[in-house]
Amino acid sequence: MPWIDPLPLLNRQGPIPSRLVTSRTVALNRKPTSQPLKLQCRNEPASLDVQRKDYPVSISNGQRSTLVLGTRGSKLALCQSEWFQSQVHKVAPEVRVTLKKIQTSGDKIVDVPLAKIGGKGLFVKEIEDALLTGDIDFAVHSMKDVPAQLPAGLDILCVPAREDARDALISRTGCSFQELPLGATIGTASLRRQAQLLQARPDLTITMLRGNLDTRLRKLKDGQFDAIVLAAAGLHRLAWAATITEYLPPVLSLPAIGQGALGIEGRSDDEFVRSILLRLNHQETQTTVTAERALLQRLEGGCQVPIAAHATLSGERLVLEGLVASIDGKTIIRDQIAGTGQQAHALGVQLAERLLTRGGDKILREIYGSA
């Protein structure tokens, strides 16, 4: 499919014309769709919680008529936050929600690979600081950006229904991944994607690609890359699905932990906000994300390490697949585990232990030792 510039579609109202919708897809047990994955999950939002701590009484956590939602300022972040703002209005129309844009460290530093910046929470720390000081009441994050450990006093209070978790390839000429020419240049900021794509095709040149979605798409259009790989969820949410050349199946590119899901973070003891957000919690998504994040926490992963995991649920059966990879893709330790949704957290920990035992510990030591 030829290149379609998504930027003119940004301000378009209504559905994208059918002639712009790509037919080249790789299904993941379903047809490509922007509808949330229908999974199943257990009922306790606390399964995503970390150690709790009483919050200073100077912060008002009682009932109030106006709440402040913290968000990054990118088009995607605002799109996600405005959508969630509308959902809150549906379940609590008596409460007014205002948006407050907050610039994060990850937004400020755009010319350095995330792995070289170091640290965790590059896209959430300043927002979490605003929560802790009471400047905002809750925040909308892309769950894949949220570190495994949250600051004391903060919890993930709500996980809405998940979007498509897959990675998406967008090529300038319409070539699929396997059709890309020898030595083609692919842009991505993710070591996870880099490792898996190089394992499948060692001939490729992987080049750093940072910036917001519209910036990345513009760089592709300008000819800086033959193709780029992005999260399908963000493209769907911005109504840019027409730009997708191919959905990459998990067997080729296992998604990032929490990819496609949103995490709504708030203060642990703010029962007023918690009572509202619980009405929007998607139980199915919560369990799959719980399993993935349990693996992340045990591996102590961050953006410096190629780690991936994705959980699915069919009936009561939960299947979690995960991997740890060397940056060059020459070594990938991959495994999966199955159980029930009630075992989500335990399954994540068990799979992490398996990966470490099979050689993941060596990969992690080498990567952290050279960081």
Short mmCIF file of C-alpha atoms in Angstrom, two decimals:
data_model
loop_
_atom_site.label_atom_id
_atom_site.label_comp_id
_atom_site.label_asym_id
_atom_site.label_seq_id
_atom_site.Cartn_x
_atom_site.Cartn_y
_atom_site.Cartn_z
CA MET A 1 0.00 0.00 0.00
CA PRO A 2 1.45 3.41 -0.89
CA TRP A 3 2.38 5.94 1.78
CA ILE A 4 -0.55 7.86 3.27
CA ASP A 5 0.31 11.08 5.07
CA PRO A 6 -1.74 11.05 8.31
CA LEU A 7 -1.15 14.65 9.30
CA PRO A 8 -4.06 16.14 7.30
CA LEU A 9 -6.33 13.63 9.07
CA LEU A 10 -5.50 14.97 12.53
CA ASN A 11 -8.22 17.62 12.56
CA ARG A 12 -10.66 15.64 10.48
CA GLN A 13 -14.07 15.05 12.02
CA GLY A 14 -15.83 11.71 11.60
CA PRO A 15 -14.56 8.38 10.27
CA ILE A 16 -11.64 7.99 7.90
CA PRO A 17 -12.77 7.31 4.31
CA SER A 18 -12.80 3.62 3.53
CA ARG A 19 -10.43 4.11 0.60
CA LEU A 20 -7.70 5.05 3.09
CA VAL A 21 -8.01 1.94 5.22
CA THR A 22 -5.22 -0.56 4.59
CA SER A 23 -6.04 -4.18 3.87
CA ARG A 24 -2.53 -5.46 4.60
CA THR A 25 -2.65 -6.90 8.12
CA VAL A 26 -1.38 -9.81 10.12
CA ALA A 27 -4.11 -11.04 12.43
CA LEU A 28 -3.62 -11.94 16.07
CA ASN A 29 -6.48 -14.42 16.36
CA ARG A 30 -8.85 -11.69 15.18
CA LYS A 31 -9.37 -9.10 12.52
CA PRO A 32 -7.52 -5.79 13.03
CA THR A 33 -9.76 -3.40 14.90
CA SER A 34 -9.58 -0.34 17.04
CA GLN A 35 -12.01 -1.92 19.50
CA PRO A 36 -10.58 -3.03 22.86
CA LEU A 37 -9.43 -6.62 23.16
CA LYS A 38 -12.09 -8.68 24.92
CA LEU A 39 -10.11 -10.39 27.63
CA GLN A 40 -11.02 -11.57 31.09
CA CYS A 41 -9.53 -10.56 34.39
CA ARG A 42 -9.90 -10.74 38.14
CA ASN A 43 -11.63 -8.09 40.18
CA GLU A 44 -9.02 -6.54 42.47
CA PRO A 45 -7.51 -3.28 41.18
CA ALA A 46 -5.16 -3.56 44.15
CA SER A 47 -3.30 -6.27 42.23
CA LEU A 48 -1.46 -3.44 40.50
CA ASP A 49 -0.76 -1.59 43.73
CA VAL A 50 2.64 -1.22 45.37
CA GLN A 51 3.39 -0.64 49.04
CA ARG A 52 1.02 1.95 50.43
CA LYS A 53 1.78 4.87 52.69
CA ASP A 54 -0.45 7.37 54.45
CA TYR A 55 -0.52 10.61 52.52
CA PRO A 56 -0.04 14.03 54.21
CA VAL A 57 -3.35 15.28 55.56
CA SER A 58 -2.70 18.68 53.97
CA ILE A 59 -3.77 17.21 50.62
CA SER A 60 -7.54 17.24 50.17
CA ASN A 61 -8.70 13.72 49.34
CA GLY A 62 -12.34 14.22 50.25
CA GLN A 63 -15.30 14.83 47.99
CA ARG A 64 -14.95 17.79 45.63
CA SER A 65 -16.68 19.22 42.58
CA THR A 66 -13.59 19.70 40.39
CA LEU A 67 -10.73 17.30 39.70
CA VAL A 68 -7.48 18.01 37.86
CA LEU A 69 -6.20 15.39 35.41
CA GLY A 70 -2.46 15.48 34.70
CA THR A 71 -1.19 14.59 31.23
CA ARG A 72 1.75 14.96 28.92
CA GLY A 73 1.28 17.51 26.17
CA SER A 74 1.72 15.35 23.06
CA LYS A 75 -1.15 14.84 20.63
CA LEU A 76 -1.47 11.21 21.67
CA ALA A 77 -1.35 11.96 25.40
CA LEU A 78 -3.97 14.68 25.05
CA CYS A 79 -6.14 12.42 22.90
CA GLN A 80 -6.01 9.69 25.55
CA SER A 81 -6.62 12.11 28.40
CA GLU A 82 -9.52 13.85 26.67
CA TRP A 83 -11.08 10.48 25.97
CA PHE A 84 -10.77 9.46 29.62
CA GLN A 85 -12.07 12.86 30.71
CA SER A 86 -15.22 12.11 28.70
CA GLN A 87 -15.53 8.69 30.34
CA VAL A 88 -15.36 10.23 33.81
CA HIS A 89 -18.11 12.65 32.81
CA LYS A 90 -20.33 9.70 31.86
CA VAL A 91 -20.05 8.03 35.27
CA ALA A 92 -19.76 11.19 37.39
CA PRO A 93 -21.41 14.08 35.50
CA GLU A 94 -21.55 16.13 38.69
CA VAL A 95 -17.73 16.33 38.80
CA ARG A 96 -15.85 18.73 36.54
CA VAL A 97 -12.50 17.43 35.23
CA THR A 98 -9.89 19.87 33.93
CA LEU A 99 -6.66 18.96 32.14
CA LYS A 100 -3.20 20.12 33.18
CA LYS A 101 -0.31 19.57 30.77
CA ILE A 102 3.00 18.57 32.35
CA GLN A 103 6.30 18.23 30.50
CA THR A 104 8.34 15.18 31.49
CA SER A 105 12.04 14.40 31.22
CA GLY A 106 11.35 12.11 28.29
CA ASP A 107 9.62 14.97 26.48
CA LYS A 108 12.50 17.38 27.07
CA ILE A 109 15.30 15.11 25.86
CA VAL A 110 14.47 14.03 22.31
CA ASP A 111 17.90 13.61 20.69
CA VAL A 112 19.27 10.84 22.91
CA PRO A 113 18.20 7.17 22.94
CA LEU A 114 16.07 6.35 25.96
CA ALA A 115 18.48 3.60 26.97
CA LYS A 116 21.33 6.13 27.22
CA ILE A 117 19.36 8.64 29.27
CA GLY A 118 19.09 6.08 32.05
CA GLY A 119 16.70 5.94 34.95
CA LYS A 120 13.09 4.83 35.01
CA GLY A 121 9.85 6.69 34.67
CA LEU A 122 11.14 9.18 32.10
CA PHE A 123 7.59 9.90 30.93
CA VAL A 124 5.86 9.84 34.31
CA LYS A 125 8.12 11.20 37.08
CA GLU A 126 7.14 14.87 36.87
CA ILE A 127 3.49 13.88 36.67
CA GLU A 128 3.86 11.69 39.75
CA ASP A 129 5.53 14.61 41.55
CA ALA A 130 2.44 16.70 40.77
CA LEU A 131 0.26 13.96 42.25
CA LEU A 132 2.33 13.83 45.41
CA THR A 133 2.16 17.61 45.91
CA GLY A 134 -1.56 17.71 45.22
CA ASP A 135 -1.27 19.82 42.06
CA ILE A 136 -3.30 17.20 40.20
CA ASP A 137 -5.77 14.56 41.37
CA PHE A 138 -5.10 11.75 38.90
CA ALA A 139 -3.11 11.11 35.74
CA VAL A 140 -3.48 9.18 32.50
CA HIS A 141 -0.39 7.23 31.42
CA SER A 142 0.42 4.82 28.63
CA MET A 143 0.93 1.76 30.81
CA LYS A 144 4.08 0.75 28.94
CA ASP A 145 5.73 3.94 30.25
CA VAL A 146 4.94 3.21 33.92
CA PRO A 147 7.81 1.68 35.95
CA ALA A 148 7.17 -1.54 37.84
CA GLN A 149 7.60 0.23 41.18
CA LEU A 150 5.40 3.23 41.96
CA PRO A 151 6.32 5.88 44.53
CA ALA A 152 4.94 5.28 48.02
CA GLY A 153 1.57 6.96 48.29
CA LEU A 154 0.54 6.36 44.67
CA ASP A 155 -1.46 3.55 43.07
CA ILE A 156 -2.81 2.57 39.69
CA LEU A 157 -6.49 3.15 40.47
CA CYS A 158 -7.98 2.16 37.13
CA VAL A 159 -7.06 0.29 33.95
CA PRO A 160 -9.51 0.98 31.10
CA ALA A 161 -10.15 -1.48 28.28
CA ARG A 162 -7.04 -2.27 26.28
CA GLU A 163 -6.46 -1.25 22.69
CA ASP A 164 -4.61 -3.40 20.14
CA ALA A 165 -1.34 -4.42 21.83
CA ARG A 166 0.60 -5.21 18.66
CA ASP A 167 3.42 -3.32 16.98
CA ALA A 168 2.71 -1.84 13.58
CA LEU A 169 5.06 -1.42 10.63
CA ILE A 170 4.68 1.65 8.44
CA SER A 171 6.79 1.55 5.29
CA ARG A 172 7.31 4.40 2.87
CA THR A 173 6.72 2.26 -0.22
CA GLY A 174 4.09 -0.12 1.13
CA CYS A 175 6.48 -3.07 1.53
CA SER A 176 5.73 -5.56 4.27
CA PHE A 177 8.46 -6.47 6.76
CA GLN A 178 9.63 -9.43 4.70
CA GLU A 179 9.44 -7.41 1.48
CA LEU A 180 11.72 -4.63 2.70
CA PRO A 181 14.92 -4.49 0.62
CA LEU A 182 18.21 -5.90 1.88
CA GLY A 183 19.80 -3.49 4.34
CA ALA A 184 16.65 -1.39 4.72
CA THR A 185 16.68 1.25 7.46
CA ILE A 186 14.03 0.94 10.17
CA GLY A 187 13.43 3.65 12.74
CA THR A 188 12.54 2.85 16.34
CA ALA A 189 13.45 4.05 19.81
CA SER A 190 12.85 0.63 21.35
CA LEU A 191 15.63 -1.83 22.16
CA ARG A 192 12.91 -4.48 22.47
CA ARG A 193 11.86 -3.95 18.85
CA GLN A 194 15.46 -3.65 17.69
CA ALA A 195 16.46 -7.00 19.15
CA GLN A 196 13.49 -8.90 17.75
CA LEU A 197 13.64 -7.34 14.29
CA LEU A 198 17.37 -8.03 14.02
CA GLN A 199 16.83 -11.65 15.02
CA ALA A 200 14.33 -12.03 12.19
CA ARG A 201 16.40 -10.03 9.68
CA PRO A 202 20.04 -9.40 10.64
CA ASP A 203 20.55 -7.45 7.41
CA LEU A 204 18.42 -4.53 8.58
CA THR A 205 19.83 -1.24 9.81
CA ILE A 206 18.05 -0.10 12.97
CA THR A 207 18.27 3.65 13.57
CA MET A 208 17.15 5.69 16.57
CA LEU A 209 13.79 7.39 16.12
CA ARG A 210 12.54 9.65 18.92
CA GLY A 211 9.74 12.18 19.06
CA ASN A 212 5.96 12.26 19.07
CA LEU A 213 3.98 10.17 16.60
CA ASP A 214 3.48 13.00 14.13
CA THR A 215 7.23 13.79 14.26
CA ARG A 216 8.13 10.17 13.58
CA LEU A 217 5.70 9.91 10.68
CA ARG A 218 7.05 13.13 9.19
CA LYS A 219 10.61 11.79 9.33
CA LEU A 220 9.46 8.69 7.46
CA LYS A 221 7.75 10.82 4.84
CA ASP A 222 10.93 12.89 4.45
CA GLY A 223 12.84 9.75 3.48
CA GLN A 224 14.98 9.33 6.59
CA PHE A 225 13.83 5.71 6.93
CA ASP A 226 12.49 2.93 4.74
CA ALA A 227 10.06 2.00 7.50
CA ILE A 228 9.27 2.70 11.12
CA VAL A 229 7.68 0.58 13.84
CA LEU A 230 5.16 2.07 16.26
CA ALA A 231 2.56 0.83 18.72
CA ALA A 232 -0.69 0.17 16.85
CA ALA A 233 -2.71 1.47 19.81
CA GLY A 234 -1.49 5.03 19.44
CA LEU A 235 -2.21 5.07 15.72
CA HIS A 236 -5.71 3.74 16.36
CA ARG A 237 -6.42 6.31 19.04
CA LEU A 238 -5.37 9.17 16.76
CA ALA A 239 -7.42 7.69 13.88
CA TRP A 240 -4.22 7.12 11.90
CA ALA A 241 -4.72 3.38 11.34
CA ALA A 242 -4.79 4.04 7.59
CA THR A 243 -1.02 4.62 7.70
CA ILE A 244 -0.30 1.07 8.90
CA THR A 245 1.29 -1.20 6.33
CA GLU A 246 1.38 -4.33 8.45
CA TYR A 247 0.54 -5.43 11.98
CA LEU A 248 3.51 -7.39 13.36
CA PRO A 249 2.42 -10.62 15.06
CA PRO A 250 3.79 -11.36 18.55
CA VAL A 251 5.82 -14.25 17.16
CA LEU A 252 7.84 -11.61 15.29
CA SER A 253 7.61 -8.69 17.72
CA LEU A 254 6.33 -9.50 21.20
CA PRO A 255 4.80 -6.27 22.55
CA ALA A 256 6.10 -4.13 25.37
CA ILE A 257 4.74 -4.80 28.84
CA GLY A 258 1.42 -3.00 29.16
CA GLN A 259 1.41 -1.89 25.53
CA GLY A 260 -2.03 -0.80 24.35
CA ALA A 261 -3.29 -0.25 27.91
CA LEU A 262 -3.76 2.96 29.86
CA GLY A 263 -3.00 3.27 33.56
CA ILE A 264 -4.82 5.86 35.65
CA GLU A 265 -2.66 6.81 38.62
CA GLY A 266 -3.76 8.58 41.77
CA ARG A 267 -3.06 8.94 45.47
CA SER A 268 -3.48 5.74 47.45
CA ASP A 269 -5.73 7.26 50.10
CA ASP A 270 -7.91 9.36 47.79
CA GLU A 271 -11.06 7.31 48.20
CA PHE A 272 -13.19 9.90 46.39
CA VAL A 273 -11.17 9.63 43.18
CA ARG A 274 -10.81 5.87 43.61
CA SER A 275 -14.60 5.45 43.89
CA ILE A 276 -15.10 7.26 40.58
CA LEU A 277 -12.29 5.56 38.67
CA LEU A 278 -13.30 2.07 39.78
CA ARG A 279 -16.45 2.47 37.71
CA LEU A 280 -14.24 2.66 34.62
CA ASN A 281 -11.91 -0.21 35.47
CA HIS A 282 -11.81 -3.00 32.87
CA GLN A 283 -11.35 -6.22 34.80
CA GLU A 284 -10.13 -8.27 31.84
CA THR A 285 -7.40 -5.81 30.94
CA GLN A 286 -6.34 -5.42 34.53
CA THR A 287 -5.47 -9.08 34.98
CA THR A 288 -3.41 -9.35 31.79
CA VAL A 289 -1.51 -6.19 32.70
CA THR A 290 -1.01 -7.49 36.25
CA ALA A 291 0.70 -10.61 34.90
CA GLU A 292 2.93 -8.64 32.55
CA ARG A 293 3.96 -6.11 35.18
CA ALA A 294 4.73 -8.82 37.73
CA LEU A 295 7.28 -10.17 35.26
CA LEU A 296 8.69 -6.67 34.73
CA GLN A 297 9.03 -6.10 38.46
CA ARG A 298 10.85 -9.39 39.04
CA LEU A 299 13.26 -8.69 36.16
CA GLU A 300 13.74 -5.11 37.37
CA GLY A 301 13.46 -4.03 33.77
CA GLY A 302 13.66 -0.56 32.29
CA CYS A 303 14.18 1.08 28.92
CA GLN A 304 17.83 -0.08 28.89
CA VAL A 305 16.81 -3.72 28.55
CA PRO A 306 15.01 -5.56 25.70
CA ILE A 307 12.21 -7.14 27.74
CA ALA A 308 8.78 -8.02 26.38
CA ALA A 309 5.66 -9.74 27.68
CA HIS A 310 2.08 -10.15 26.59
CA ALA A 311 -0.78 -11.95 28.32
CA THR A 312 -4.04 -13.19 26.84
CA LEU A 313 -7.08 -14.71 28.46
CA SER A 314 -9.54 -17.21 27.03
CA GLY A 315 -12.26 -18.09 29.48
CA GLU A 316 -10.44 -18.71 32.75
CA ARG A 317 -7.15 -19.65 31.08
CA LEU A 318 -4.42 -17.01 31.14
CA VAL A 319 -1.37 -17.43 28.90
CA LEU A 320 1.64 -15.19 29.47
CA GLU A 321 4.54 -15.06 27.03
CA GLY A 322 7.75 -13.20 27.81
CA LEU A 323 11.30 -12.71 26.63
CA VAL A 324 14.66 -11.21 27.49
CA ALA A 325 16.97 -10.39 24.58
CA SER A 326 20.47 -9.18 23.91
CA ILE A 327 20.51 -5.78 22.24
CA ASP A 328 21.89 -7.18 18.98
CA GLY A 329 19.16 -9.82 18.82
CA LYS A 330 21.63 -12.69 18.64
CA THR A 331 20.34 -14.17 21.89
CA ILE A 332 16.68 -14.20 22.82
CA ILE A 333 15.37 -16.16 25.80
CA ARG A 334 11.65 -16.74 25.28
CA ASP A 335 9.12 -18.78 27.23
CA GLN A 336 5.49 -18.90 28.22
CA ILE A 337 3.37 -20.02 31.14
CA ALA A 338 -0.33 -20.72 31.63
CA GLY A 339 -2.74 -20.72 34.53
CA THR A 340 -5.87 -18.94 35.69
CA GLY A 341 -6.60 -15.25 35.86
CA GLN A 342 -6.56 -15.46 39.65
CA GLN A 343 -2.90 -16.48 39.40
CA ALA A 344 -1.90 -13.50 37.24
CA HIS A 345 0.72 -12.01 39.54
CA ALA A 346 2.22 -15.36 40.53
CA LEU A 347 2.45 -16.43 36.88
CA GLY A 348 4.35 -13.27 36.01
CA VAL A 349 6.89 -13.92 38.76
CA GLN A 350 7.25 -17.59 37.81
CA LEU A 351 7.83 -16.80 34.15
CA ALA A 352 10.44 -14.20 35.07
CA GLU A 353 12.26 -16.81 37.15
CA ARG A 354 12.24 -19.20 34.20
CA LEU A 355 13.69 -16.57 31.89
CA LEU A 356 16.42 -15.74 34.39
CA THR A 357 17.30 -19.41 34.88
CA ARG A 358 17.51 -20.04 31.13
CA GLY A 359 20.06 -17.29 30.57
CA GLY A 360 18.18 -14.07 31.05
CA ASP A 361 20.21 -13.28 34.16
CA LYS A 362 23.42 -13.31 32.11
CA ILE A 363 21.93 -10.99 29.50
CA LEU A 364 20.75 -8.56 32.17
CA ARG A 365 24.14 -8.54 33.91
CA GLU A 366 25.92 -7.81 30.63
CA ILE A 367 23.54 -5.00 29.68
CA TYR A 368 23.51 -3.32 33.08
CA GLY A 369 27.26 -3.81 33.39
CA SER A 370 27.88 -1.90 30.16
CA ALA A 371 25.30 0.82 30.83
#
